[in-house]
Amino acid sequence: MPDATTAGSAQGAPLSLWLASAGTTGFPELRGTVEVDVAVIGGGVAGLTAALALKRSGRSVAVLEAARIGTGVTGHTTGKVTSLHRLAYTALERSHGAVAAGVYGKANQAAVEHVAHLVAAEDISCGFRRVANFTFAGSKDTLPQVRAEAELAARLGLPASFTAEVPLPFPVAGAVRFDGQAQIHAVKYLQQLAARVAGDGSFVFEGTRAVGLQDGPRVNVTAGKGTVLAADAIVATNVPFGDHGRLEALCPPHRSYIVAAVVDGPPLDATFISADEPMRSLLTVQLDGVTYLLTGGEGHPAAEHVDAVQRYASLAGYAHSRFGAGPVAYRWSTQDAVPRDGLPYVGPLNPDSRHSFVITGLRKWGLTNGTAAALMLTDLLNGTPNEWAPLFDSNRAPSQPGTRAAADGQPTADGSSDGQETGPDDVARQVADLAPGGGKVIDAAGTSTAYYRGQAGEIHAVSAICTHLGCTVGFNREDRTWDCPCHGSRFNVDGKVVQGPATEDLPPRPTP
């Protein structure tokens, strides 16, 4: 187990527990031209579930993953596989009607069973275990909401009940209980899905960032050193590209935080999320004889400027006070595309797309929503009717108009630009004043440059203009990334893309 970080930073290693305990994969980089039936862009749960389902139906597939399998959003999940999404059914009934809420529930419960089926049929070792999942009312204030959710979910045919018996080490007022849910080691699950996709005329490529997609009778997907030609393509990259920004406006990025701390005893046979604010999501897992408590929450729109150290500290404090958890061993954050109308987008990438399809807006419940979406697209590409698909239609009329953040003067993190021009001498002074691990955006001579000082004192300088649509990035001190406030793109200190929708790196700039 790693030591805590130095004073002034959050406790724990800045790494997902799932990534820290999964080992690595070694799939090749795409080079040259490959022809398959379906190209899948994105090696997360949606892309790999679709790829394996299509392969098992007789189609050849090629998966393109920009980094390594499992290192994206799915690798930073809590690991819950459940159709109980806090108080989702009440909200969906209010905004879309009871029939729509029922379809959403049926799709997600089917996804739970599909994961269970894959684990058994494909002999996947990923710590899969059945658990109950609870949405609990920590106080009497939220008890009516919890009762209403339980009653509605039961009427919709889901495995729901209201209970006052909640297996938590502190008192609560009551909870919605869903039986027959599950939890998994998300990265091991993805790695083994990928292993079963590769071979027999199908491929998995890592270190292969797709940068272009041309729809047509033969879809052309371009990457840095190669091309995939396919009859169809699926974009499953959390925040998609190739949609002219339409879906990004409908599904703005939302950031969440998780800490993993050691607790005594075996893991609980249940997972939990609070109905109260601030929301807390809870899961326990045992790895190599050590039981970890994962505590998630503290979410906010990615464009908001927050103190990440404080967010992690709040989660760590909750874990310690409620569970007696020890120091944080691991901590991480992630960004999810959250649909404004509460429903994922699954279907054609654009209204005029004929062979390019998309999965996005999984509303922070990607292990089930992503699985259900993958099954919908598998049916669509195989010409099989799917009763869930109309509700998730990617070209439905938005119930709430999307908005874009302006590109001018967008501060989101420590070191963002204040929009003021700076002379050469002042640039040198400000860069010299940067402490190790610090970053700052400085405007000078008509350009915005992002400067970062490494722990050894070296300076990294890149353009501060996001290569997606031209917003100015800000420095995320805890994750040591340059983050775009407009659509959620993230870059490392050398300008390499960490998370899209951007597909191009931030170009280097000279140091003063």
Short mmCIF file of C-alpha atoms in Angstrom, two decimals:
data_model
loop_
_atom_site.label_atom_id
_atom_site.label_comp_id
_atom_site.label_asym_id
_atom_site.label_seq_id
_atom_site.Cartn_x
_atom_site.Cartn_y
_atom_site.Cartn_z
CA MET A 1 0.00 0.00 0.00
CA PRO A 2 1.46 3.41 -0.90
CA ASP A 3 2.36 6.10 1.60
CA ALA A 4 0.34 9.28 1.83
CA THR A 5 1.47 12.24 -0.22
CA THR A 6 3.37 15.17 1.20
CA ALA A 7 1.76 17.92 3.25
CA GLY A 8 -0.24 20.45 1.24
CA SER A 9 -1.69 17.80 -1.04
CA ALA A 10 -4.48 15.29 -0.59
CA GLN A 11 -3.72 11.98 1.12
CA GLY A 12 -3.03 8.89 -0.92
CA ALA A 13 -1.52 7.95 -4.25
CA PRO A 14 -3.17 9.85 -7.13
CA LEU A 15 -4.26 6.66 -8.89
CA SER A 16 -7.42 4.60 -9.24
CA LEU A 17 -7.40 1.53 -7.00
CA TRP A 18 -8.61 -0.50 -9.98
CA LEU A 19 -5.68 0.58 -12.15
CA ALA A 20 -3.21 0.10 -9.31
CA SER A 21 -4.29 -3.52 -8.84
CA ALA A 22 -4.95 -4.71 -12.39
CA GLY A 23 -1.62 -5.02 -14.16
CA THR A 24 -1.20 -3.76 -17.70
CA THR A 25 -2.17 -4.79 -21.20
CA GLY A 26 0.04 -4.93 -24.27
CA PHE A 27 -2.11 -4.67 -27.38
CA PRO A 28 -0.30 -3.22 -30.42
CA GLU A 29 -0.60 0.23 -31.93
CA LEU A 30 -2.44 0.47 -35.23
CA ARG A 31 -0.07 0.74 -38.19
CA GLY A 32 -1.19 0.69 -41.78
CA THR A 33 -4.71 -0.10 -42.98
CA VAL A 34 -7.09 -2.62 -41.43
CA GLU A 35 -10.46 -3.61 -42.87
CA VAL A 36 -13.23 -4.94 -40.61
CA ASP A 37 -17.00 -4.94 -40.38
CA VAL A 38 -17.17 -2.52 -37.44
CA ALA A 39 -14.68 0.00 -36.04
CA VAL A 40 -15.15 0.77 -32.34
CA ILE A 41 -13.53 3.95 -31.02
CA GLY A 42 -12.99 3.74 -27.27
CA GLY A 43 -11.86 0.87 -25.07
CA GLY A 44 -14.23 1.41 -22.14
CA VAL A 45 -17.20 -0.66 -21.06
CA ALA A 46 -19.52 0.59 -23.85
CA GLY A 47 -17.02 0.06 -26.66
CA LEU A 48 -15.72 -3.31 -25.52
CA THR A 49 -19.16 -4.70 -24.68
CA ALA A 50 -20.36 -3.74 -28.16
CA ALA A 51 -17.21 -5.12 -29.78
CA LEU A 52 -17.52 -8.51 -28.09
CA ALA A 53 -21.26 -8.76 -28.77
CA LEU A 54 -20.69 -7.95 -32.43
CA LYS A 55 -17.85 -10.44 -32.68
CA ARG A 56 -19.97 -13.17 -31.11
CA SER A 57 -22.68 -12.38 -33.67
CA GLY A 58 -20.22 -13.05 -36.51
CA ARG A 59 -18.91 -9.54 -37.24
CA SER A 60 -15.23 -8.62 -37.36
CA VAL A 61 -14.30 -5.61 -35.23
CA ALA A 62 -11.36 -3.31 -34.51
CA VAL A 63 -11.23 -1.43 -31.19
CA LEU A 64 -9.14 1.76 -31.09
CA GLU A 65 -8.08 2.89 -27.61
CA ALA A 66 -6.09 6.10 -27.26
CA ALA A 67 -4.18 4.94 -24.16
CA ARG A 68 -4.43 1.53 -22.46
CA ILE A 69 -7.56 -0.55 -21.94
CA GLY A 70 -9.34 0.54 -18.77
CA THR A 71 -7.47 3.78 -18.23
CA GLY A 72 -10.41 5.99 -19.19
CA VAL A 73 -13.65 6.73 -17.38
CA THR A 74 -14.53 3.06 -16.72
CA GLY A 75 -11.22 2.54 -14.94
CA HIS A 76 -12.14 5.33 -12.53
CA THR A 77 -15.59 4.06 -11.56
CA THR A 78 -16.76 2.79 -8.16
CA GLY A 79 -17.40 -0.67 -9.63
CA LYS A 80 -21.16 -0.81 -9.03
CA VAL A 81 -23.26 -2.83 -11.47
CA THR A 82 -26.79 -1.83 -10.62
CA SER A 83 -30.07 -0.55 -11.97
CA LEU A 84 -30.65 1.54 -8.83
CA HIS A 85 -29.29 4.96 -9.75
CA ARG A 86 -29.91 6.94 -6.58
CA LEU A 87 -33.40 8.51 -7.13
CA ALA A 88 -33.41 8.25 -10.93
CA TYR A 89 -36.86 6.74 -11.42
CA THR A 90 -38.72 9.52 -9.64
CA ALA A 91 -36.85 12.10 -11.70
CA LEU A 92 -37.41 10.25 -14.99
CA GLU A 93 -41.11 9.75 -14.31
CA ARG A 94 -41.44 13.47 -13.61
CA SER A 95 -39.59 14.54 -16.78
CA HIS A 96 -40.40 11.75 -19.25
CA GLY A 97 -43.31 9.74 -17.80
CA ALA A 98 -43.68 6.36 -16.11
CA VAL A 99 -43.31 4.36 -19.32
CA ALA A 100 -39.94 5.96 -20.04
CA ALA A 101 -38.79 5.37 -16.46
CA GLY A 102 -39.76 1.72 -16.82
CA VAL A 103 -37.85 1.32 -20.08
CA TYR A 104 -34.77 2.88 -18.50
CA GLY A 105 -35.02 0.48 -15.59
CA LYS A 106 -35.59 -2.56 -17.78
CA ALA A 107 -32.54 -1.70 -19.92
CA ASN A 108 -30.29 -1.25 -16.90
CA GLN A 109 -31.49 -4.37 -15.10
CA ALA A 110 -30.89 -6.34 -18.31
CA ALA A 111 -27.39 -4.85 -18.33
CA VAL A 112 -26.76 -6.21 -14.82
CA GLU A 113 -27.69 -9.68 -16.05
CA HIS A 114 -25.63 -9.30 -19.22
CA VAL A 115 -22.53 -8.55 -17.17
CA ALA A 116 -23.26 -11.60 -15.02
CA HIS A 117 -23.74 -13.68 -18.17
CA LEU A 118 -20.46 -12.53 -19.71
CA VAL A 119 -18.53 -13.23 -16.51
CA ALA A 120 -19.84 -16.81 -16.50
CA ALA A 121 -19.87 -17.56 -20.24
CA GLU A 122 -16.50 -15.97 -21.00
CA ASP A 123 -14.85 -17.16 -17.75
CA ILE A 124 -13.89 -13.62 -16.72
CA SER A 125 -12.07 -13.27 -13.40
CA CYS A 126 -12.95 -9.79 -12.14
CA GLY A 127 -14.14 -10.16 -8.56
CA PHE A 128 -17.77 -10.30 -9.66
CA ARG A 129 -20.11 -10.81 -6.75
CA ARG A 130 -23.80 -10.33 -6.18
CA VAL A 131 -24.74 -7.67 -3.66
CA ALA A 132 -27.76 -5.63 -2.69
CA ASN A 133 -27.66 -1.94 -3.56
CA PHE A 134 -29.21 0.74 -1.35
CA THR A 135 -30.17 4.39 -1.74
CA PHE A 136 -30.38 5.47 1.90
CA ALA A 137 -32.00 8.40 3.66
CA GLY A 138 -29.54 9.68 6.19
CA SER A 139 -32.23 11.82 7.78
CA LYS A 140 -36.00 12.08 7.98
CA ASP A 141 -35.84 14.95 5.47
CA THR A 142 -35.15 12.61 2.53
CA LEU A 143 -37.20 9.67 3.80
CA PRO A 144 -40.31 10.56 1.74
CA GLN A 145 -38.20 10.68 -1.43
CA VAL A 146 -36.69 7.30 -0.68
CA ARG A 147 -40.11 5.74 0.02
CA ALA A 148 -41.48 7.18 -3.23
CA GLU A 149 -38.54 5.82 -5.21
CA ALA A 150 -38.96 2.34 -3.74
CA GLU A 151 -42.68 2.27 -4.46
CA LEU A 152 -42.26 3.52 -8.02
CA ALA A 153 -39.39 1.15 -8.83
CA ALA A 154 -41.43 -1.81 -7.53
CA ARG A 155 -44.38 -0.78 -9.71
CA LEU A 156 -42.03 -0.65 -12.69
CA GLY A 157 -41.11 -4.29 -12.12
CA LEU A 158 -37.64 -3.73 -10.69
CA PRO A 159 -36.26 -5.76 -7.74
CA ALA A 160 -37.08 -2.94 -5.33
CA SER A 161 -38.33 -2.67 -1.78
CA PHE A 162 -38.31 -0.15 1.04
CA THR A 163 -36.43 -1.18 4.16
CA ALA A 164 -35.54 0.27 7.52
CA GLU A 165 -32.79 -2.36 7.93
CA VAL A 166 -29.69 -1.04 6.22
CA PRO A 167 -26.35 -2.81 6.87
CA LEU A 168 -24.37 0.35 7.59
CA PRO A 169 -22.34 1.01 10.76
CA PHE A 170 -24.33 4.18 11.49
CA PRO A 171 -28.07 4.87 11.82
CA VAL A 172 -30.15 5.88 8.81
CA ALA A 173 -33.86 6.56 8.41
CA GLY A 174 -34.50 3.97 5.70
CA ALA A 175 -33.55 2.98 2.17
CA VAL A 176 -34.55 1.73 -1.23
CA ARG A 177 -33.14 -1.80 -1.60
CA PHE A 178 -32.50 -3.46 -4.96
CA ASP A 179 -31.64 -7.16 -4.70
CA GLY A 180 -29.55 -9.15 -7.16
CA GLN A 181 -27.20 -6.33 -8.07
CA ALA A 182 -23.42 -6.72 -8.41
CA GLN A 183 -19.97 -5.21 -8.16
CA ILE A 184 -16.83 -5.90 -10.19
CA HIS A 185 -13.19 -4.98 -10.56
CA ALA A 186 -13.88 -2.75 -13.53
CA VAL A 187 -10.39 -2.73 -15.06
CA LYS A 188 -9.91 -6.50 -14.87
CA TYR A 189 -13.33 -6.87 -16.47
CA LEU A 190 -12.38 -4.60 -19.37
CA GLN A 191 -8.97 -6.18 -19.86
CA GLN A 192 -10.53 -9.60 -20.19
CA LEU A 193 -13.27 -8.37 -22.51
CA ALA A 194 -10.51 -6.95 -24.72
CA ALA A 195 -8.61 -10.24 -24.67
CA ARG A 196 -11.69 -12.02 -25.98
CA VAL A 197 -12.31 -9.41 -28.68
CA ALA A 198 -8.80 -9.73 -30.16
CA GLY A 199 -8.14 -12.57 -32.57
CA ASP A 200 -9.93 -14.52 -35.29
CA GLY A 201 -10.01 -11.51 -37.61
CA SER A 202 -10.78 -8.93 -34.93
CA PHE A 203 -8.36 -6.47 -33.33
CA VAL A 204 -7.70 -4.33 -30.27
CA PHE A 205 -5.27 -1.44 -30.75
CA GLU A 206 -3.83 0.58 -27.87
CA GLY A 207 -1.95 3.85 -28.05
CA THR A 208 -4.12 4.62 -31.07
CA ARG A 209 -6.08 7.85 -30.86
CA ALA A 210 -8.70 8.23 -33.57
CA VAL A 211 -8.48 11.73 -35.02
CA GLY A 212 -10.82 11.53 -38.00
CA LEU A 213 -14.08 9.84 -38.92
CA GLN A 214 -15.62 9.98 -42.38
CA ASP A 215 -19.08 8.52 -42.79
CA GLY A 216 -20.09 6.88 -46.05
CA PRO A 217 -20.74 3.50 -47.64
CA ARG A 218 -17.30 2.61 -46.24
CA VAL A 219 -16.46 4.39 -42.97
CA ASN A 220 -12.91 5.69 -42.79
CA VAL A 221 -11.40 6.07 -39.30
CA THR A 222 -7.97 7.71 -39.25
CA ALA A 223 -5.45 7.50 -36.43
CA GLY A 224 -1.87 8.66 -36.10
CA LYS A 225 -0.18 5.84 -37.98
CA GLY A 226 -3.02 3.97 -39.59
CA THR A 227 -6.55 3.74 -40.90
CA VAL A 228 -9.50 1.46 -40.26
CA LEU A 229 -11.97 0.88 -43.07
CA ALA A 230 -15.31 -0.51 -41.89
CA ALA A 231 -18.92 -0.92 -42.87
CA ASP A 232 -19.93 0.82 -39.62
CA ALA A 233 -18.27 2.69 -36.76
CA ILE A 234 -19.19 3.25 -33.10
CA VAL A 235 -17.87 6.28 -31.19
CA ALA A 236 -17.80 5.29 -27.50
CA THR A 237 -15.36 7.82 -26.08
CA ASN A 238 -17.42 9.32 -23.20
CA VAL A 239 -17.34 12.74 -24.87
CA PRO A 240 -17.66 12.03 -28.60
CA PHE A 241 -16.01 13.65 -31.58
CA GLY A 242 -17.30 14.00 -35.12
CA ASP A 243 -20.67 15.36 -33.99
CA HIS A 244 -19.82 19.06 -34.53
CA GLY A 245 -20.15 19.73 -30.80
CA ARG A 246 -23.86 18.91 -30.68
CA LEU A 247 -23.73 16.18 -28.04
CA GLU A 248 -21.15 17.97 -25.92
CA ALA A 249 -23.64 20.80 -25.42
CA LEU A 250 -26.35 18.31 -24.47
CA CYS A 251 -24.09 16.35 -22.09
CA PRO A 252 -21.78 18.74 -20.22
CA PRO A 253 -18.88 17.16 -18.31
CA HIS A 254 -19.23 16.61 -14.58
CA ARG A 255 -16.30 15.81 -12.29
CA SER A 256 -16.41 13.43 -9.32
CA TYR A 257 -13.91 12.31 -6.69
CA ILE A 258 -13.21 8.98 -4.97
CA VAL A 259 -10.94 7.97 -2.11
CA ALA A 260 -10.02 4.39 -1.20
CA ALA A 261 -9.06 3.78 2.43
CA VAL A 262 -8.35 0.60 4.38
CA VAL A 263 -11.02 -0.67 6.80
CA ASP A 264 -11.10 -3.63 9.16
CA GLY A 265 -13.06 -6.77 8.44
CA PRO A 266 -14.45 -8.38 5.30
CA PRO A 267 -16.22 -6.36 2.59
CA LEU A 268 -19.92 -5.66 3.00
CA ASP A 269 -22.41 -7.63 0.91
CA ALA A 270 -23.97 -4.39 -0.26
CA THR A 271 -23.23 -1.08 -1.96
CA PHE A 272 -24.74 2.27 -1.06
CA ILE A 273 -25.49 5.80 -2.17
CA SER A 274 -27.05 8.57 -0.11
CA ALA A 275 -30.22 10.44 -1.01
CA ASP A 276 -29.02 13.33 1.14
CA GLU A 277 -26.57 16.03 0.12
CA PRO A 278 -23.66 16.01 0.01
CA MET A 279 -24.04 12.75 -1.88
CA ARG A 280 -21.88 9.83 -0.78
CA SER A 281 -21.36 6.65 -2.82
CA LEU A 282 -19.96 3.64 -0.95
CA LEU A 283 -18.48 0.28 -1.93
CA THR A 284 -16.13 -2.15 -0.17
CA VAL A 285 -13.79 -4.57 -1.88
CA GLN A 286 -11.07 -6.95 -0.74
CA LEU A 287 -7.86 -7.10 -2.78
CA ASP A 288 -4.87 -9.22 -1.75
CA GLY A 289 -6.34 -9.68 1.71
CA VAL A 290 -6.88 -5.96 2.31
CA THR A 291 -10.39 -4.48 2.55
CA TYR A 292 -10.82 -1.05 0.99
CA LEU A 293 -13.73 1.33 1.40
CA LEU A 294 -14.38 3.45 -1.69
CA THR A 295 -16.12 6.72 -0.86
CA GLY A 296 -17.22 8.86 -3.78
CA GLY A 297 -18.92 12.20 -4.18
CA GLU A 298 -18.14 15.93 -4.08
CA GLY A 299 -19.17 16.23 -7.73
CA HIS A 300 -19.46 19.49 -9.64
CA PRO A 301 -19.64 20.76 -13.24
CA ALA A 302 -16.15 20.50 -14.71
CA ALA A 303 -16.14 24.22 -15.48
CA GLU A 304 -16.34 25.16 -11.80
CA HIS A 305 -13.22 26.24 -9.94
CA VAL A 306 -12.96 24.12 -6.76
CA ASP A 307 -10.35 23.14 -4.20
CA ALA A 308 -9.75 19.46 -5.02
CA VAL A 309 -7.70 18.96 -1.82
CA GLN A 310 -10.73 19.98 0.21
CA ARG A 311 -12.98 17.66 -1.80
CA TYR A 312 -10.75 14.67 -1.12
CA ALA A 313 -10.43 15.66 2.54
CA SER A 314 -14.23 15.75 2.92
CA LEU A 315 -14.53 12.23 1.54
CA ALA A 316 -11.67 10.98 3.72
CA GLY A 317 -13.27 12.56 6.78
CA TYR A 318 -16.58 10.85 6.04
CA ALA A 319 -14.88 7.46 5.63
CA HIS A 320 -13.04 7.89 8.92
CA SER A 321 -15.96 9.20 10.98
CA ARG A 322 -18.57 6.75 9.68
CA PHE A 323 -16.48 3.61 9.12
CA GLY A 324 -13.31 4.11 11.16
CA ALA A 325 -11.29 4.00 7.94
CA GLY A 326 -7.55 4.56 8.07
CA PRO A 327 -5.52 6.96 5.93
CA VAL A 328 -6.42 7.24 2.26
CA ALA A 329 -4.42 4.80 0.14
CA TYR A 330 -5.62 5.93 -3.29
CA ARG A 331 -7.53 8.94 -4.61
CA TRP A 332 -8.74 9.85 -8.06
CA SER A 333 -11.15 12.00 -9.99
CA THR A 334 -13.01 11.41 -13.20
CA GLN A 335 -15.27 13.23 -15.64
CA ASP A 336 -18.54 11.94 -17.02
CA ALA A 337 -20.84 13.26 -19.71
CA VAL A 338 -24.13 13.98 -17.92
CA PRO A 339 -27.19 14.44 -20.18
CA ARG A 340 -29.30 17.48 -19.44
CA ASP A 341 -32.53 15.53 -19.94
CA GLY A 342 -31.41 12.54 -17.85
CA LEU A 343 -31.18 9.97 -20.65
CA PRO A 344 -28.10 8.59 -22.48
CA TYR A 345 -27.69 9.15 -26.20
CA VAL A 346 -27.44 6.00 -28.32
CA GLY A 347 -27.79 5.83 -32.09
CA PRO A 348 -26.58 7.67 -35.21
CA LEU A 349 -23.72 10.08 -34.53
CA ASN A 350 -25.40 12.87 -36.50
CA PRO A 351 -28.88 13.24 -37.97
CA ASP A 352 -27.51 12.47 -41.44
CA SER A 353 -25.16 9.64 -40.35
CA ARG A 354 -25.81 6.32 -42.03
CA HIS A 355 -22.95 4.18 -40.76
CA SER A 356 -21.52 6.11 -37.78
CA PHE A 357 -23.03 5.62 -34.33
CA VAL A 358 -22.50 7.02 -30.84
CA ILE A 359 -22.81 6.16 -27.16
CA THR A 360 -22.56 9.04 -24.68
CA GLY A 361 -24.24 10.68 -21.70
CA LEU A 362 -24.09 7.64 -19.42
CA ARG A 363 -24.93 9.86 -16.41
CA LYS A 364 -22.24 8.39 -14.11
CA TRP A 365 -23.70 4.87 -14.25
CA GLY A 366 -21.63 3.61 -17.14
CA LEU A 367 -21.25 -0.04 -16.15
CA THR A 368 -24.97 -0.57 -16.75
CA ASN A 369 -25.95 2.30 -19.05
CA GLY A 370 -22.86 1.61 -21.19
CA THR A 371 -23.65 -2.11 -21.33
CA ALA A 372 -27.29 -1.47 -22.25
CA ALA A 373 -26.23 1.02 -24.93
CA ALA A 374 -23.79 -1.49 -26.40
CA LEU A 375 -26.57 -4.07 -26.68
CA MET A 376 -28.82 -1.53 -28.40
CA LEU A 377 -26.21 -0.74 -31.05
CA THR A 378 -25.43 -4.41 -31.53
CA ASP A 379 -29.09 -5.00 -32.32
CA LEU A 380 -29.21 -1.96 -34.58
CA LEU A 381 -26.16 -3.02 -36.61
CA ASN A 382 -27.47 -6.57 -36.86
CA GLY A 383 -30.93 -5.45 -37.98
CA THR A 384 -32.62 -6.69 -34.80
CA PRO A 385 -35.42 -4.63 -33.20
CA ASN A 386 -34.64 -3.28 -29.74
CA GLU A 387 -37.46 -2.02 -27.51
CA TRP A 388 -35.20 0.32 -25.50
CA ALA A 389 -33.62 2.13 -28.44
CA PRO A 390 -36.34 4.77 -29.14
CA LEU A 391 -36.05 6.19 -25.62
CA PHE A 392 -32.26 6.63 -25.96
CA ASP A 393 -32.41 7.97 -29.54
CA SER A 394 -29.31 10.10 -30.14
CA ASN A 395 -31.22 12.41 -32.46
CA ARG A 396 -34.18 13.11 -30.19
CA ALA A 397 -35.22 16.71 -29.74
CA PRO A 398 -33.56 18.20 -26.66
CA SER A 399 -35.98 18.88 -23.83
CA GLN A 400 -33.69 21.64 -22.61
CA PRO A 401 -31.49 23.70 -24.93
CA GLY A 402 -27.79 23.07 -24.54
CA THR A 403 -25.42 25.90 -23.80
CA ARG A 404 -21.77 26.50 -24.46
CA ALA A 405 -19.25 28.13 -22.19
CA ALA A 406 -17.60 31.18 -23.66
CA ALA A 407 -13.95 30.84 -24.57
CA ASP A 408 -12.82 34.20 -23.19
CA GLY A 409 -11.30 34.37 -19.72
CA GLN A 410 -12.52 30.94 -18.53
CA PRO A 411 -10.81 30.24 -15.20
CA THR A 412 -11.45 26.76 -13.78
CA ALA A 413 -8.42 25.84 -11.75
CA ASP A 414 -5.31 27.20 -10.11
CA GLY A 415 -3.17 29.04 -12.61
CA SER A 416 -5.88 30.09 -15.04
CA SER A 417 -5.45 33.19 -17.12
CA ASP A 418 -6.92 36.46 -15.94
CA GLY A 419 -6.98 37.73 -19.52
CA GLN A 420 -4.38 40.47 -18.86
CA GLU A 421 -1.48 40.92 -21.29
CA THR A 422 2.00 40.53 -19.76
CA GLY A 423 5.38 41.79 -20.95
CA PRO A 424 8.41 39.52 -21.55
CA ASP A 425 10.16 40.48 -18.30
CA ASP A 426 7.04 39.83 -16.28
CA VAL A 427 6.53 36.46 -18.00
CA ALA A 428 10.02 35.41 -16.94
CA ARG A 429 9.37 36.61 -13.39
CA GLN A 430 6.04 34.77 -13.09
CA VAL A 431 7.51 31.56 -14.47
CA ALA A 432 10.51 31.86 -12.11
CA ASP A 433 8.07 32.23 -9.20
CA LEU A 434 6.31 28.94 -9.97
CA ALA A 435 6.81 26.38 -7.22
CA PRO A 436 7.52 22.73 -8.12
CA GLY A 437 4.22 21.12 -9.09
CA GLY A 438 2.68 24.49 -9.94
CA GLY A 439 1.15 25.70 -13.19
CA LYS A 440 -0.02 29.00 -14.62
CA VAL A 441 -1.46 30.38 -17.84
CA ILE A 442 0.18 33.64 -18.94
CA ASP A 443 -0.99 35.90 -21.77
CA ALA A 444 1.80 37.68 -23.65
CA ALA A 445 2.35 38.97 -27.18
CA GLY A 446 -1.14 37.91 -28.21
CA THR A 447 -0.76 34.28 -27.18
CA SER A 448 -1.71 32.28 -24.08
CA THR A 449 0.91 29.85 -22.79
CA ALA A 450 0.51 27.22 -20.09
CA TYR A 451 3.62 26.88 -17.92
CA TYR A 452 4.29 24.05 -15.45
CA ARG A 453 7.28 23.52 -13.18
CA GLY A 454 8.16 19.88 -12.55
CA GLN A 455 9.35 18.47 -9.26
CA ALA A 456 12.96 18.68 -10.44
CA GLY A 457 12.52 22.36 -11.33
CA GLU A 458 12.20 21.95 -15.09
CA ILE A 459 9.70 24.12 -17.00
CA HIS A 460 7.14 22.67 -19.42
CA ALA A 461 5.44 25.15 -21.76
CA VAL A 462 2.54 24.45 -24.13
CA SER A 463 -0.20 26.44 -25.80
CA ALA A 464 -3.05 27.25 -23.40
CA ILE A 465 -5.65 27.13 -26.18
CA CYS A 466 -7.63 23.90 -26.25
CA THR A 467 -7.30 22.20 -29.63
CA HIS A 468 -10.97 21.25 -29.62
CA LEU A 469 -12.83 24.57 -29.96
CA GLY A 470 -10.40 27.17 -28.69
CA CYS A 471 -11.19 27.68 -25.00
CA THR A 472 -8.39 28.56 -22.60
CA VAL A 473 -7.31 25.72 -20.32
CA GLY A 474 -6.70 26.03 -16.58
CA PHE A 475 -4.30 24.15 -14.31
CA ASN A 476 -5.62 21.31 -12.15
CA ARG A 477 -3.10 21.19 -9.32
CA GLU A 478 -4.17 17.88 -7.81
CA ASP A 479 -4.24 15.89 -11.07
CA ARG A 480 -1.46 17.97 -12.67
CA THR A 481 -3.42 18.40 -15.87
CA TRP A 482 -4.50 21.28 -18.07
CA ASP A 483 -8.30 21.16 -18.13
CA CYS A 484 -10.64 22.82 -20.61
CA PRO A 485 -13.69 24.45 -18.96
CA CYS A 486 -15.87 24.34 -22.06
CA HIS A 487 -16.21 20.69 -23.04
CA GLY A 488 -14.02 18.79 -20.61
CA SER A 489 -10.85 18.01 -22.57
CA ARG A 490 -7.83 17.33 -20.38
CA PHE A 491 -4.11 17.41 -21.24
CA ASN A 492 -0.99 16.40 -19.31
CA VAL A 493 1.73 18.92 -18.49
CA ASP A 494 3.43 18.22 -21.83
CA GLY A 495 0.20 18.90 -23.71
CA LYS A 496 -0.69 15.29 -24.52
CA VAL A 497 -4.43 14.58 -24.67
CA VAL A 498 -5.60 12.75 -21.55
CA GLN A 499 -9.34 12.97 -22.23
CA GLY A 500 -11.34 14.19 -25.21
CA PRO A 501 -13.24 15.49 -27.06
CA ALA A 502 -9.95 17.07 -28.16
CA THR A 503 -7.99 14.76 -30.46
CA GLU A 504 -4.88 16.92 -30.95
CA ASP A 505 -2.21 17.70 -28.34
CA LEU A 506 -1.47 21.23 -27.13
CA PRO A 507 1.52 22.39 -29.22
CA PRO A 508 4.77 23.19 -27.38
CA ARG A 509 5.82 26.74 -26.66
CA PRO A 510 9.31 28.16 -25.92
CA THR A 511 10.26 28.69 -22.28
CA PRO A 512 11.42 32.16 -21.16
#
